[in-house]
Coordinates of C-alpha atoms in Angstrom, one line a residue:
X1 CA -2.8 7.8 -5.6
X2 CA -3.2 4.6 -3.8
X3 CA -5.6 2.8 -1.4
X4 CA -3.0 1.1 0.8
X5 CA -4.4 2.6 4.0
X6 CA -7.9 1.6 3.1
X7 CA -7.0 -2.0 2.3
X8 CA -4.9 -2.2 5.5
X9 CA -7.9 -0.9 7.5
X10 CA -10.3 -3.3 5.8
X11 CA -8.1 -6.2 6.6
X12 CA -7.4 -5.1 10.2
X13 CA -3.6 -5.0 9.4
X14 CA -1.2 -2.4 11.0
X15 CA 1.2 -0.4 9.0
X16 CA 4.1 -1.6 11.2
X17 CA 3.3 -5.2 10.3
X18 CA 3.4 -4.4 6.6
X19 CA 6.6 -2.5 7.0
X20 CA 8.3 -5.5 8.6
X21 CA 7.0 -7.9 5.9
X22 CA 8.0 -5.4 3.2
X23 CA 11.5 -4.8 4.7
X24 CA 10.8 -1.0 4.8
X25 CA 10.7 1.4 7.6
X26 CA 7.4 2.3 9.3
X27 CA 7.9 5.9 8.1
X28 CA 8.2 4.8 4.5
X29 CA 5.0 2.6 4.7
X30 CA 3.2 5.4 6.5
X31 CA 4.2 7.8 3.6
X32 CA 2.7 5.3 1.2
X33 CA -0.5 5.0 3.2
X34 CA -0.9 8.7 3.5
X35 CA -0.2 9.2 -0.2
X36 CA 2.8 11.5 0.5
X37 CA 4.9 9.0 -1.5
X38 CA 4.0 6.4 -4.0
X39 CA 5.7 3.0 -3.9
X40 CA 7.8 1.8 -6.8
X41 CA 6.0 -0.6 -9.1
X42 CA 8.1 -3.5 -7.7
X43 CA 7.1 -2.6 -4.1
X44 CA 3.4 -2.2 -5.1
X45 CA 3.4 -5.7 -6.5
X46 CA 5.1 -7.0 -3.3
X47 CA 2.5 -5.1 -1.1
X48 CA -0.3 -6.7 -3.1
X49 CA 1.2 -10.1 -2.7
X50 CA 1.7 -9.6 1.1
X51 CA -1.9 -8.4 1.5
X52 CA -3.2 -11.1 -0.8
X53 CA -5.0 -8.6 -3.2
X54 CA -4.8 -7.7 -6.8
X55 CA -2.5 -4.7 -7.6
X56 CA -5.5 -2.9 -9.1
X57 CA -7.2 -3.0 -5.6
X58 CA -4.4 -0.8 -4.3
X59 CA -4.9 1.9 -6.9
X60 CA -7.4 4.7 -7.3
X61 CA -8.7 5.1 -10.9
X62 CA -8.0 8.5 -12.4
X63 CA -11.7 9.1 -13.0
X64 CA -12.4 8.8 -9.3
X65 CA -10.0 11.7 -8.5

């Protein structure tokens, strides 16, 4: 599980913008944001870099599930 949607909302960033920066389709980024798919580890690090956050800020701890 990830917090990509929450981080995007908190920063006021649109999924379409992230998709362009990431070089992925809007549908793929939307799948990540809705937790229908999980990004590969490399993509997760790239998302964190683009959003200027630590990777751990994009993840939900297991004990919170």
